[in-house]
Structures are given as structure tokens and as C-alpha cells.
Short mmCIF file of C-alpha atoms in Angstrom, two decimals:
data_model
loop_
_atom_site.label_atom_id
_atom_site.label_comp_id
_atom_site.label_asym_id
_atom_site.label_seq_id
_atom_site.Cartn_x
_atom_site.Cartn_y
_atom_site.Cartn_z
CA MET A 293 15.87 -8.54 93.73
CA GLY A 294 12.90 -9.78 91.79
CA LEU A 295 12.01 -6.20 90.87
CA ILE A 296 15.46 -5.47 89.50
CA SER A 297 15.58 -8.69 87.48
CA GLY A 298 12.13 -7.94 86.04
CA ILE A 299 13.23 -4.44 84.97
CA LEU A 300 16.38 -5.87 83.34
CA MET A 301 14.43 -8.57 81.49
CA GLY A 302 11.94 -5.96 80.27
CA MET A 303 14.72 -3.71 79.00
CA ILE A 304 16.47 -6.62 77.27
CA PHE A 305 13.16 -7.71 75.66
CA GLY A 306 12.39 -4.13 74.52
CA VAL A 307 15.85 -3.61 73.04
CA SER A 308 15.64 -6.99 71.28
CA LEU A 309 12.22 -6.12 69.90
CA MET A 310 13.47 -2.76 68.60
CA ALA A 311 16.57 -4.40 67.08
CA GLY A 312 14.41 -7.03 65.39
CA TRP A 313 12.06 -4.35 64.03
CA LEU A 314 14.96 -2.30 62.69
CA GLN A 315 16.49 -5.39 61.07
CA MET A 316 13.16 -6.28 59.46
CA MET A 317 12.74 -2.72 58.10
CA LYS A 318 16.28 -2.79 56.73
CA TYR A 319 15.58 -6.14 55.04
CA ARG A 320 12.32 -4.86 53.51
CA SER A 321 14.08 -1.69 52.31
CA GLY A 322 16.79 -3.79 50.69
CA LYS A 323 14.17 -5.94 48.95
CA ARG A 324 12.40 -2.82 47.62
CA ILE A 325 15.66 -1.38 46.31
CA GLY A 326 16.53 -4.73 44.71
CA LYS A 327 13.13 -4.90 42.98
CA ALA A 328 13.50 -1.31 41.78
CA VAL A 329 16.92 -2.17 40.30
CA ASP A 330 15.47 -5.29 38.64
CA ILE A 331 12.55 -3.31 37.18
CA LYS A 332 14.91 -0.64 35.89
CA THR A 333 17.06 -3.33 34.29
CA LEU A 334 14.02 -5.00 32.73
CA SER A 335 12.86 -1.67 31.35
CA THR A 336 16.03 -1.48 29.25
CA LEU A 337 15.44 -4.91 27.67
CA ASN A 338 13.90 -5.22 24.23
CA ARG A 339 11.68 -7.98 22.89
CA ASP A 340 14.62 -10.15 21.73
CA ASP A 341 16.36 -9.88 25.12
CA LEU A 342 13.23 -11.07 26.92
CA ARG A 343 12.84 -13.99 24.54
CA LYS A 344 16.42 -15.08 25.30
CA ILE A 345 15.78 -14.89 29.04
CA CYS A 346 12.32 -16.49 29.10
CA GLY A 347 12.75 -18.92 26.22
CA ASP A 348 9.53 -20.79 25.46
CA ASN A 349 7.91 -19.28 28.57
CA TYR A 350 7.79 -15.81 27.00
CA PRO A 351 4.31 -14.46 27.88
CA GLU A 352 2.29 -13.38 24.85
CA TRP A 353 0.66 -10.51 26.73
CA ILE A 354 3.96 -8.59 26.92
CA SER A 355 3.96 -5.87 24.27
CA PHE A 356 6.09 -2.91 23.26
CA PRO A 357 3.71 -0.30 21.83
CA VAL A 358 5.41 1.95 19.28
CA PHE A 359 2.39 4.24 18.95
CA GLU A 360 1.54 6.74 21.68
CA GLN A 361 -2.08 7.51 22.53
CA ALA A 362 -3.47 10.88 21.52
CA LYS A 363 -6.75 11.24 23.41
CA TRP A 364 -6.29 14.98 23.74
CA LEU A 365 -5.90 15.28 19.96
CA ASN A 366 -9.14 13.37 19.36
CA LYS A 367 -11.00 15.79 21.61
CA GLN A 368 -9.65 18.78 19.69
CA LEU A 369 -10.33 17.11 16.33
CA SER A 370 -13.98 16.53 17.31
CA LYS A 371 -14.38 20.24 18.00
CA LEU A 372 -12.62 21.28 14.78
CA TRP A 373 -14.22 18.65 12.52
CA PRO A 374 -17.21 20.73 11.28
CA PHE A 375 -14.77 23.28 9.86
CA VAL A 376 -12.18 20.71 8.72
CA ALA A 377 -14.84 18.58 7.00
CA GLU A 378 -16.17 21.49 4.95
CA ALA A 379 -12.72 22.53 3.74
CA ALA A 380 -11.58 18.93 3.16
CA SER A 381 -14.70 18.14 1.10
CA ALA A 382 -13.86 20.92 -1.35
CA VAL A 383 -10.21 19.85 -1.58
CA LEU A 384 -11.13 16.18 -2.09
CA LYS A 385 -13.59 16.98 -4.86
CA GLU A 386 -11.05 19.15 -6.66
CA SER A 387 -8.22 16.61 -6.39
CA VAL A 388 -10.06 13.26 -6.72
CA GLU A 389 -12.34 14.04 -9.69
CA PRO A 390 -9.40 14.27 -12.15
CA LEU A 391 -8.22 10.88 -10.88
CA LEU A 392 -11.66 9.38 -11.43
CA GLU A 393 -11.49 10.65 -15.00
CA ASP A 394 -8.03 9.14 -15.53
CA TYR A 395 -8.98 5.73 -14.14
CA ARG A 396 -12.52 5.36 -15.50
CA PRO A 397 -13.13 2.66 -18.14
CA THR A 398 -14.22 3.70 -21.63
CA ALA A 399 -17.63 2.08 -21.05
CA VAL A 400 -18.34 5.05 -18.77
CA ASN A 401 -18.59 8.50 -20.35
CA SER A 402 -17.81 10.33 -17.10
CA LEU A 403 -17.42 9.65 -13.41
CA LYS A 404 -17.73 12.53 -10.96
CA PHE A 405 -19.17 13.57 -7.62
CA ALA A 406 -22.80 14.66 -7.51
CA LYS A 407 -22.55 15.20 -3.72
CA LEU A 408 -19.56 15.13 -1.40
CA SER A 409 -19.81 15.83 2.31
CA LEU A 410 -17.65 14.20 5.00
CA GLY A 411 -20.42 14.33 7.60
CA THR A 412 -20.35 15.17 11.30
CA VAL A 413 -18.36 12.26 12.76
CA ALA A 414 -14.65 12.98 13.09
CA PRO A 415 -11.95 10.35 12.45
CA LYS A 416 -10.37 8.76 15.52
CA ILE A 417 -6.61 8.74 15.99
CA GLU A 418 -5.67 5.47 17.71
CA GLY A 419 -2.02 6.38 18.10
CA ILE A 420 0.92 8.45 16.83
CA ARG A 421 4.53 7.43 16.25
CA VAL A 422 7.14 10.16 15.74
CA GLN A 423 10.59 9.35 14.41
CA SER A 424 13.50 11.10 12.70
CA LEU A 425 14.57 8.92 9.79
CA LYS A 426 16.59 11.54 7.90
CA LYS A 427 18.33 14.76 8.78
CA GLY A 428 16.15 17.82 8.20
CA GLN A 429 12.81 16.02 8.42
CA VAL A 430 10.44 14.58 11.02
CA THR A 431 8.25 11.59 10.20
CA MET A 432 4.88 11.12 11.92
CA ASP A 433 2.81 7.94 11.46
CA ILE A 434 -0.85 8.34 12.44
CA ASP A 435 -2.99 5.23 13.09
CA LEU A 436 -6.35 6.43 11.78
CA ARG A 437 -9.83 4.90 12.08
CA TRP A 438 -12.95 6.46 10.59
CA GLY A 439 -16.48 5.13 10.66
CA GLY A 440 -18.24 8.33 9.68
CA ASP A 441 -21.53 9.42 8.19
CA PRO A 442 -20.43 11.03 4.90
CA ASN A 443 -22.84 11.84 2.09
CA ILE A 444 -21.05 10.75 -1.09
CA VAL A 445 -22.96 10.32 -4.36
CA LEU A 446 -21.18 9.45 -7.61
CA GLU A 447 -22.73 10.43 -10.92
CA VAL A 448 -21.94 7.68 -13.41
CA ASP A 449 -22.66 8.71 -16.99
CA THR A 450 -23.18 5.62 -19.16
CA PRO A 451 -24.50 5.20 -22.71
CA VAL A 452 -27.91 4.34 -21.21
CA GLY A 453 -28.06 7.47 -19.04
CA ASN A 454 -26.85 9.02 -15.78
CA ILE A 455 -26.83 6.72 -12.75
CA PRO A 456 -26.42 8.24 -9.26
CA ILE A 457 -24.69 5.80 -6.90
CA GLN A 458 -24.31 6.43 -3.18
CA LEU A 459 -21.43 5.21 -1.03
CA LYS A 460 -22.84 4.10 2.32
CA ASP A 461 -21.38 2.70 5.55
CA LEU A 462 -17.92 4.04 4.73
CA GLN A 463 -15.15 2.83 7.04
CA VAL A 464 -11.44 3.59 6.74
CA PHE A 465 -8.61 1.79 8.56
CA THR A 466 -5.12 2.98 7.69
CA VAL A 467 -1.83 4.43 8.91
CA VAL A 468 -1.14 7.88 7.49
CA ARG A 469 2.49 8.95 7.14
CA VAL A 470 3.15 12.70 7.36
CA ILE A 471 6.71 13.92 6.74
CA PHE A 472 7.63 17.44 7.82
CA HIS A 473 10.50 18.92 5.83
CA LEU A 474 12.19 21.44 8.10
CA ALA A 475 13.43 24.91 7.15
CA GLU A 476 15.45 27.58 8.93
CA GLU A 477 12.84 30.29 8.27
CA MET A 478 9.37 30.61 9.78
CA PRO A 479 7.11 28.63 9.83
CA CYS A 480 10.12 26.25 9.99
CA ILE A 481 8.37 23.74 7.70
CA SER A 482 8.94 24.02 3.95
CA ALA A 483 6.65 21.17 2.83
CA LEU A 484 4.46 18.32 4.01
CA LEU A 485 4.47 14.86 2.43
CA VAL A 486 1.32 12.81 3.04
CA ALA A 487 0.84 9.13 2.16
CA LEU A 488 -0.85 5.92 3.33
CA LEU A 489 1.53 3.23 4.53
CA SER A 490 1.43 0.00 2.53
CA GLU A 491 1.87 -2.12 5.67
CA PRO A 492 -0.63 -2.59 7.20
CA LYS A 493 -2.53 -2.38 3.92
CA PRO A 494 -5.07 0.47 3.83
CA ARG A 495 -8.60 -0.86 4.21
CA ILE A 496 -11.57 1.06 2.83
CA ASP A 497 -14.97 -0.62 3.31
CA TYR A 498 -18.26 0.66 1.92
CA THR A 499 -21.49 -0.46 0.32
CA LEU A 500 -22.88 0.86 -2.95
CA LYS A 501 -26.52 1.73 -3.50
CA ALA A 502 -28.15 3.08 -6.64
CA VAL A 503 -30.21 6.14 -5.71
CA GLY A 504 -33.83 5.32 -6.52
CA GLY A 505 -32.97 1.87 -7.90
CA SER A 506 -30.91 -1.29 -7.55
CA LEU A 507 -27.41 -2.20 -8.70
CA THR A 508 -28.54 -5.72 -9.63
CA GLY A 509 -29.79 -4.33 -12.93
CA LEU A 510 -26.41 -2.73 -13.61
CA PRO A 511 -23.92 -5.61 -13.92
CA GLY A 512 -20.28 -4.61 -13.67
CA ILE A 513 -20.82 -1.12 -12.20
CA SER A 514 -20.05 -2.21 -8.64
CA ASP A 515 -16.85 -4.06 -9.66
CA MET A 516 -15.81 -1.10 -11.81
CA ILE A 517 -16.09 1.33 -8.88
CA ASP A 518 -14.27 -1.10 -6.55
CA ASP A 519 -11.40 -1.48 -9.04
CA THR A 520 -11.23 2.28 -9.59
CA VAL A 521 -11.03 3.03 -5.86
CA GLU A 522 -8.37 0.36 -5.27
CA SER A 523 -6.26 1.54 -8.22
CA ILE A 524 -6.39 5.18 -7.12
CA VAL A 525 -5.40 4.32 -3.53
CA THR A 526 -2.59 1.97 -4.60
CA ASP A 527 -1.18 4.13 -7.37
CA THR A 528 -1.48 7.65 -5.95
CA LEU A 529 -1.89 7.56 -2.15
CA GLN A 530 -0.08 4.43 -0.92
CA TRP A 531 3.57 4.79 0.08
CA PRO A 532 6.01 5.36 -1.64
CA HIS A 533 3.54 7.52 -3.62
CA ARG A 534 2.80 10.73 -1.82
CA ILE A 535 0.98 14.07 -1.92
CA VAL A 536 3.31 17.07 -1.66
CA VAL A 537 1.90 20.13 0.14
CA PRO A 538 4.19 23.21 -0.02
CA MET A 539 3.86 25.40 3.08
CA GLY A 540 3.27 29.11 2.70
CA GLY A 541 5.96 31.61 3.55
CA THR A 542 8.88 29.49 2.38
CA ALA A 543 10.03 29.19 -1.23
CA VAL A 544 10.40 25.49 -2.07
CA ASP A 545 10.80 23.38 -5.18
CA ALA A 546 8.01 20.79 -4.80
CA SER A 547 9.54 18.60 -7.51
CA GLU A 548 12.38 17.84 -5.08
CA PHE A 549 9.97 15.83 -2.91
CA GLU A 550 8.01 14.09 -5.66
CA LEU A 551 8.30 10.37 -6.29
CA LYS A 552 11.26 9.47 -8.50
CA PRO A 553 12.34 6.20 -10.16
CA GLU A 554 14.84 4.28 -8.06
CA GLY A 555 15.62 1.31 -10.27
CA ARG A 556 14.65 -0.98 -13.12
CA LEU A 557 13.19 -4.44 -12.56
CA THR A 558 13.76 -6.88 -15.42
CA VAL A 559 11.11 -9.60 -15.34
CA THR A 560 11.21 -12.73 -17.48
CA VAL A 561 7.96 -14.70 -17.40
CA VAL A 562 9.24 -18.21 -18.06
CA ARG A 563 6.33 -20.61 -17.71
CA ALA A 564 3.36 -21.80 -15.66
CA ASN A 565 2.53 -25.30 -14.49
CA ASP A 566 -0.68 -27.10 -13.53
CA LEU A 567 -2.97 -24.10 -14.04
CA LYS A 568 -6.61 -24.37 -13.05
CA ASN A 569 -8.89 -25.16 -15.99
CA LEU A 570 -11.93 -22.85 -16.17
CA GLU A 571 -13.21 -24.04 -19.56
CA MET A 572 -16.17 -26.37 -20.00
CA ILE A 573 -14.74 -27.58 -23.31
CA GLY A 574 -11.01 -27.70 -23.93
CA LYS A 575 -8.44 -25.93 -21.72
CA SER A 576 -7.79 -22.40 -20.53
CA ASP A 577 -6.01 -19.84 -22.77
CA PRO A 578 -3.56 -18.26 -20.29
CA TYR A 579 -1.59 -15.03 -20.39
CA VAL A 580 0.33 -13.22 -17.64
CA VAL A 581 0.03 -9.61 -16.44
CA VAL A 582 2.89 -8.14 -14.38
CA HIS A 583 3.19 -4.76 -12.71
CA VAL A 584 4.81 -2.82 -9.89
CA ARG A 585 2.31 0.04 -10.24
CA PRO A 586 -1.26 -0.51 -11.53
CA ARG A 587 -0.83 2.26 -14.12
CA PHE A 588 2.07 0.45 -15.77
CA LYS A 589 0.75 -3.07 -16.40
CA VAL A 590 2.24 -5.15 -19.21
CA LYS A 591 1.35 -8.63 -20.38
CA THR A 592 2.53 -11.64 -22.31
CA LYS A 593 0.98 -13.15 -25.41
CA THR A 594 -1.91 -15.60 -24.99
CA ILE A 595 -1.19 -19.31 -25.38
CA ASP A 596 -4.31 -21.18 -26.44
CA ASN A 597 -5.58 -24.40 -24.91
CA ASN A 598 -2.64 -25.03 -22.54
CA LEU A 599 -2.41 -25.52 -18.76
CA ASN A 600 1.41 -25.70 -18.80
CA PRO A 601 2.31 -22.73 -21.05
CA VAL A 602 5.83 -21.47 -21.78
CA TRP A 603 6.27 -17.76 -22.60
CA ASN A 604 9.91 -16.77 -22.04
CA GLU A 605 8.98 -13.09 -22.44
CA THR A 606 10.99 -10.31 -20.81
CA PHE A 607 9.73 -6.95 -19.52
CA GLU A 608 11.36 -3.98 -17.84
CA LEU A 609 9.45 -2.11 -15.12
CA ILE A 610 10.22 0.93 -13.00
CA ALA A 611 10.36 0.79 -9.19
CA GLU A 612 10.35 3.83 -6.92
CA ASP A 613 11.04 2.21 -3.55
CA ARG A 614 12.51 -1.28 -3.34
CA GLU A 615 11.85 -1.52 0.40
CA THR A 616 8.06 -1.13 0.19
CA GLN A 617 7.02 -2.07 -3.35
CA GLY A 618 6.47 -5.49 -4.85
CA LEU A 619 5.93 -7.19 -8.20
CA THR A 620 2.40 -8.47 -8.77
CA VAL A 621 2.01 -11.44 -11.13
CA GLU A 622 -1.48 -12.36 -12.39
CA VAL A 623 -2.41 -15.22 -14.69
CA PHE A 624 -5.64 -14.79 -16.71
CA ASP A 625 -7.72 -17.02 -18.95
CA LYS A 626 -8.49 -15.23 -22.23
CA ASP A 627 -12.20 -15.53 -22.85
CA ILE A 628 -15.05 -13.98 -24.78
CA GLY A 629 -16.22 -11.03 -22.71
CA GLN A 630 -14.65 -10.89 -19.25
CA ASP A 631 -11.27 -12.59 -18.81
CA GLN A 632 -11.07 -14.73 -15.68
CA ARG A 633 -8.15 -14.68 -13.28
CA LEU A 634 -6.54 -18.07 -12.79
CA GLY A 635 -4.27 -16.97 -9.96
CA ILE A 636 -2.19 -14.19 -8.47
CA ALA A 637 1.09 -13.91 -6.55
CA LYS A 638 3.39 -11.16 -5.30
CA VAL A 639 7.14 -10.82 -4.78
CA ARG A 640 8.56 -8.15 -2.47
CA LEU A 641 11.36 -6.22 -4.15
CA SER A 642 13.20 -6.04 -0.83
CA GLU A 643 13.96 -9.76 -1.30
CA LEU A 644 16.10 -8.96 -4.36
CA GLU A 645 19.78 -8.02 -4.32
CA PRO A 646 20.70 -5.40 -6.95
CA GLU A 647 22.48 -6.80 -10.01
CA LYS A 648 22.00 -10.39 -8.81
CA PRO A 649 19.62 -12.56 -10.95
CA LYS A 650 17.03 -14.62 -9.11
CA GLU A 651 14.59 -17.29 -10.30
CA VAL A 652 11.34 -17.61 -8.34
CA ASN A 653 8.69 -20.30 -8.51
CA LEU A 654 5.47 -18.61 -7.36
CA ARG A 655 2.49 -20.50 -5.96
CA LEU A 656 -0.64 -18.93 -7.42
CA LEU A 657 -3.44 -17.85 -5.07
CA ALA A 658 -7.07 -16.96 -5.64
CA SER A 659 -6.46 -13.58 -3.96
CA LEU A 660 -3.65 -11.76 -2.16
CA ASP A 661 -6.10 -11.17 0.70
CA THR A 662 -6.00 -14.67 2.20
CA LEU A 663 -8.88 -13.86 4.58
CA LYS A 664 -11.23 -13.54 1.60
CA VAL A 665 -10.07 -16.75 -0.10
CA LYS A 666 -12.82 -19.38 -0.09
CA ASP A 667 -11.42 -21.59 -2.83
CA LYS A 668 -8.48 -23.42 -1.25
CA LYS A 669 -7.77 -25.63 -4.29
CA ASP A 670 -4.33 -25.66 -5.89
CA ARG A 671 -4.07 -23.14 -8.75
CA GLY A 672 -0.64 -24.10 -10.05
CA THR A 673 2.65 -22.21 -10.17
CA CYS A 674 4.33 -19.53 -12.27
CA THR A 675 8.10 -19.36 -12.77
CA ILE A 676 9.77 -15.98 -13.30
CA LYS A 677 13.32 -14.63 -13.42
CA LEU A 678 14.13 -11.29 -11.80
CA LEU A 679 16.99 -8.79 -11.96
CA TYR A 680 16.99 -5.46 -10.14
CA HIS A 681 19.20 -2.59 -11.31
CA LEU A 682 19.69 0.59 -9.26
CA PHE A 683 19.62 3.76 -11.37
CA SER A 684 22.40 6.28 -11.48
CA LYS A 685 21.29 9.91 -11.26
CA GLU A 686 21.44 10.26 -15.03
CA GLU A 687 19.38 7.10 -15.58
CA GLN A 688 16.90 8.28 -12.96
CA LEU A 689 16.22 11.54 -14.79
CA VAL A 690 15.81 9.78 -18.14
CA ALA A 691 13.46 7.20 -16.62
CA LEU A 692 11.36 9.97 -15.03
CA GLU A 693 10.84 11.67 -18.39
CA GLU A 694 10.02 8.40 -20.14
CA GLU A 695 7.55 7.56 -17.38
CA LYS A 696 5.72 10.83 -18.04
CA ARG A 697 5.67 10.11 -21.79
CA ILE A 698 4.22 6.67 -21.37
CA LEU A 699 1.47 8.04 -19.13
CA GLU A 700 0.51 10.47 -21.88
CA ALA A 701 0.66 7.65 -24.42
CA ARG A 702 -1.70 5.55 -22.32
CA LYS A 703 -4.16 8.46 -22.13
CA GLU A 704 -4.12 8.71 -25.92
CA MET A 705 -4.64 4.96 -26.22
CA LYS A 706 -7.64 5.23 -23.90
CA GLU A 707 -9.14 8.09 -25.91
CA ALA A 708 -8.60 6.08 -29.10
CA GLY A 709 -10.38 3.07 -27.57
CA VAL A 710 -7.35 0.78 -27.66
CA ILE A 711 -7.61 0.28 -23.89
CA GLU A 712 -10.61 0.80 -21.62
CA SER A 713 -8.63 2.34 -18.76
CA THR A 714 -5.15 3.78 -18.19
CA THR A 715 -4.60 0.85 -15.81
CA ASP A 716 -5.24 -1.83 -18.48
CA ALA A 717 -2.31 -4.09 -19.31
CA VAL A 718 -0.64 -3.51 -22.68
CA ASP A 719 2.10 -5.12 -24.71
CA ALA A 720 4.42 -2.11 -24.70
CA SER A 721 6.55 -2.93 -27.71
CA ALA A 722 3.85 -4.73 -29.71
CA SER A 723 6.44 -6.12 -32.05
CA GLY A 724 4.90 -6.96 -35.40
CA SER A 725 1.85 -4.81 -34.68
CA SER A 726 1.25 -1.69 -36.74
CA THR A 727 -0.68 -0.27 -33.81
CA ALA A 728 2.53 0.21 -31.83
CA THR A 729 5.28 0.47 -34.39
CA GLY A 730 3.80 2.19 -37.39
CA GLY A 731 0.67 3.71 -38.87
CA SER A 732 -0.47 7.28 -38.82
CA GLY A 733 -2.53 9.59 -36.67
CA ILE A 734 -3.12 8.90 -32.98
CA MET A 735 -2.26 5.22 -33.07
CA GLY A 736 1.03 5.84 -34.84
CA SER A 737 2.05 8.54 -32.38
CA VAL A 738 1.03 6.39 -29.41
CA GLY A 739 3.11 3.53 -30.76
CA ARG A 740 6.13 5.74 -31.30
CA GLU A 741 5.88 7.09 -27.76
CA LEU A 742 5.64 3.59 -26.36
CA SER A 743 8.60 2.47 -28.42
CA LYS A 744 10.68 5.39 -27.10
CA ALA A 745 9.64 4.60 -23.54
CA GLY A 746 10.42 0.94 -24.04
CA LYS A 747 14.05 1.27 -23.01
CA PHE A 748 13.10 2.09 -19.44
CA MET A 749 9.43 1.36 -18.92
CA GLY A 750 7.31 -1.72 -19.58
CA ARG A 751 9.22 -2.98 -22.65
CA THR A 752 8.49 -6.50 -23.82
CA ILE A 753 11.17 -8.23 -25.91
CA THR A 754 8.91 -10.78 -27.57
CA GLY A 755 5.19 -11.19 -28.07
CA HIS A 756 2.29 -9.36 -29.66
CA SER A 757 -0.38 -6.95 -28.46
CA LYS A 758 -3.68 -8.02 -26.95
CA ARG A 759 -6.18 -6.06 -24.92
CA ILE A 760 -7.64 -7.13 -21.59
CA GLU A 761 -11.40 -7.09 -21.96
#
């Protein structure tokens, strides 16, 4: 009897143990499935959804990377770089030297490359984002970092002789946008558009060294090269400006992809208040420079000995892309020799509604790059009125032609010595000045071209012409 009861108890215990084990496994399986469902649900949430769920407890370490890594591409680029660098050096020299000539100040007779080699260190691609923004094209954004070993020597021809200047410790941090325009025929790409994105702002760091000498004995040369590099990048390479590369094998009209005027920005510089006084005796003599593109700067008249000046001058400027471009407003103190900047501010055009006037009171800063600002003192304010007008197709074509004319006019003004560089600010209408409205020879023709272009580009309604030193 005891044997039978023992066998029964053992069987009952074994069955219970097996049932408990099966129940536990079923419970664990259900938990795993539930977690998998939760993870799948979480994977469909975006940043805003998570903020709503977590509230103030949203962990900062959660990120949604939009760029994909491209380690394999970096390996291939390192192998190809010796060949790419040699070809790219020749292309850069051919394309950049004309820009150096266009942007050089008149104090320099010529500015060109004495040596140009991109070195042996390949750029590093931190990530790639591919998106289709428009039908018939693919947009690729490339996060690029380059701390290479290039050998770049500029030959600066000045009235005192040729000065070779070397660019050392070059570092580039930027996002390159490449747009592939698709075609139905091989190679299926009709053209490439290449540009540097304006956000984040392209960063190019380098140090300058005079070959066989020191730059301390050449005042102004370093600042001149810095300004030239920044103007070229901003005005020719930074989006919405672009380089158009037609692809072989497919007939394409490259002008279709070139930058075109989108609208007209009417700017009225009203007044400034509480400007910083930079004069030892008396007060500053302020004037305002406004521009959307560095090559199309215009300025107000100078008001002497006044820290609360009133201008009420109106200008019309061209914009090519309201979403990415902005209006830069700079206030300068007119001085003997080098004019000093009292403050600077910027307004994004995306903040403006077409055909709707807007008055803005801008707080002036020492620099747009707040990380470099050491002087935290108040620099005053500048009040402006803005009106953005979108062009019709007919207006767009007219504005494009006038833009080309005014560029030619600026080149003639530079050759005539009226301005030091094609990026200097000018009073485009120069009302009351024979330089712009009358006369003969080069100056008369320049003035007539500027007057024609005034309807669409950089026209000032009131004021007189002055040159930025």
C-alpha cells in the first residue's frame, strides 16, 4: 500500500512540475512577444511622439540619425584619392583662379596659385543622406570632414612686389549637396548640381604663412585673403548657389539648372538707436550696408556725428531662394582709412510672407558667429522695413538679365578704381552724382548700366554715393 501511494505521489508531483514548467515557458513566451510588439510600436514613433509620451522625462541620449554611415565609401575613397587629388587640383586651379581675380581688391595687382596640390590625405565622409525632393531628381547630402596635408601657395602681386603666401593646417567641415538630374537615356543622369549647404554653415579653417618671411610686416594681407575666401564660398558655392556639371552622353541645357532670381526684397533702412561710439573725439559717423549676396551690396548715405541716425532710404535686392537666404545688415563708422563695423544682424527671408510688409527692430551684434564674440556690450539697434515680392516668369527673366548687367558694371567700376572689389558696397542710383547718372567714358557707361539695373537690383531711392574704404 505504501509503495502504491508513493508511486502515485511521485506521478502527481512530476505532472505538476511539468505543468508548472510549461506554464512558466508560456508566460515567458508571452512576455517576449509583448516586448517585441512594444519595440515595434516604439520604432514607428517619431521625436515628437516620444516627447508627448515621456514629457519632461524625455532622455537626451535618444537620437534619430538622418545620415547613414559610409565606412565602405571612405575605404574606397582612400584608395582612389591619389588619382582624384591630381585631377581635382587641376580643376580647382582652372575654376578658382578667375574667382580670385574677380574678388581681389584693387590694392592687389593679381592673386593666383603658385602651387596647388591636395596632398595625400583623403577627405572623410561622416554620413550620407539620400532623399527625393522633386520628381526626376535625387538629392544626396554628404557630411564631409577634411583635415588634409595640401600644398597651397598663393602668389600675391602687390605694388611692392610678389609675396608668396602658404595656406597651412587646412581643415574643412561642411555638408555637400549633390543633386542628380535623371534622364531616360544612358548614363541616366543628365547633370549634377553641387553646392555647400548653408546650414550648418561651411567652416574652413587655415593659417597663413609668408614663404620666407612674416605676415606681421604685411598689414591687411591676412584679412584680405580671409574676406576673399569667405566671399567666394558664400557667393558661389553655398546653397542656393551651385556648380552645374553636365554629364557626357546626354544633351542638356545647363542654363535650365543655373541659379535664377526668385523674388525682389524691398528694404527700407529707417534708423538706428544707441549705436556704439568708436570715436575718441565726437561721435561715430554711421552708414548701413545691406545685402542678400556679397556681390550685390548697397549702402546708405553717411550721417556725421550721430549715434541715433535716421536714414529712411529704400533699396531693392534680388533673392534666389527665400527658404535658405537671409538679409545681412551691417552698420559701419565712416573713418579715415579703414571703416569700423559698429554692429551686424541678419534676417532670414523665410520669416517673411510675400506681399506683406514687416517692420523689424534688429539688435546689433559684434559678429554673426556668436562663439567668436568677446565683446558682449550692447551695440544698439537698427530698424528696417521689409517687403518680399515673388517674381512672375517674365519678371524673373528680366531680373536675370539685369543681374548680369550689374555684374559687368561692377567689374568696370573696379577697373576704373571706383571700388576696390566687386563685393564693395555701392550706392546703386547715386542720385545727384555725375559718376552714376552722367559723364562720359567708362564712368558714364557704368552709371547708365547701374541706372538701368536699378529697377530690379540694388536701387536706392534717396542718398548719394560713397565708397567703402
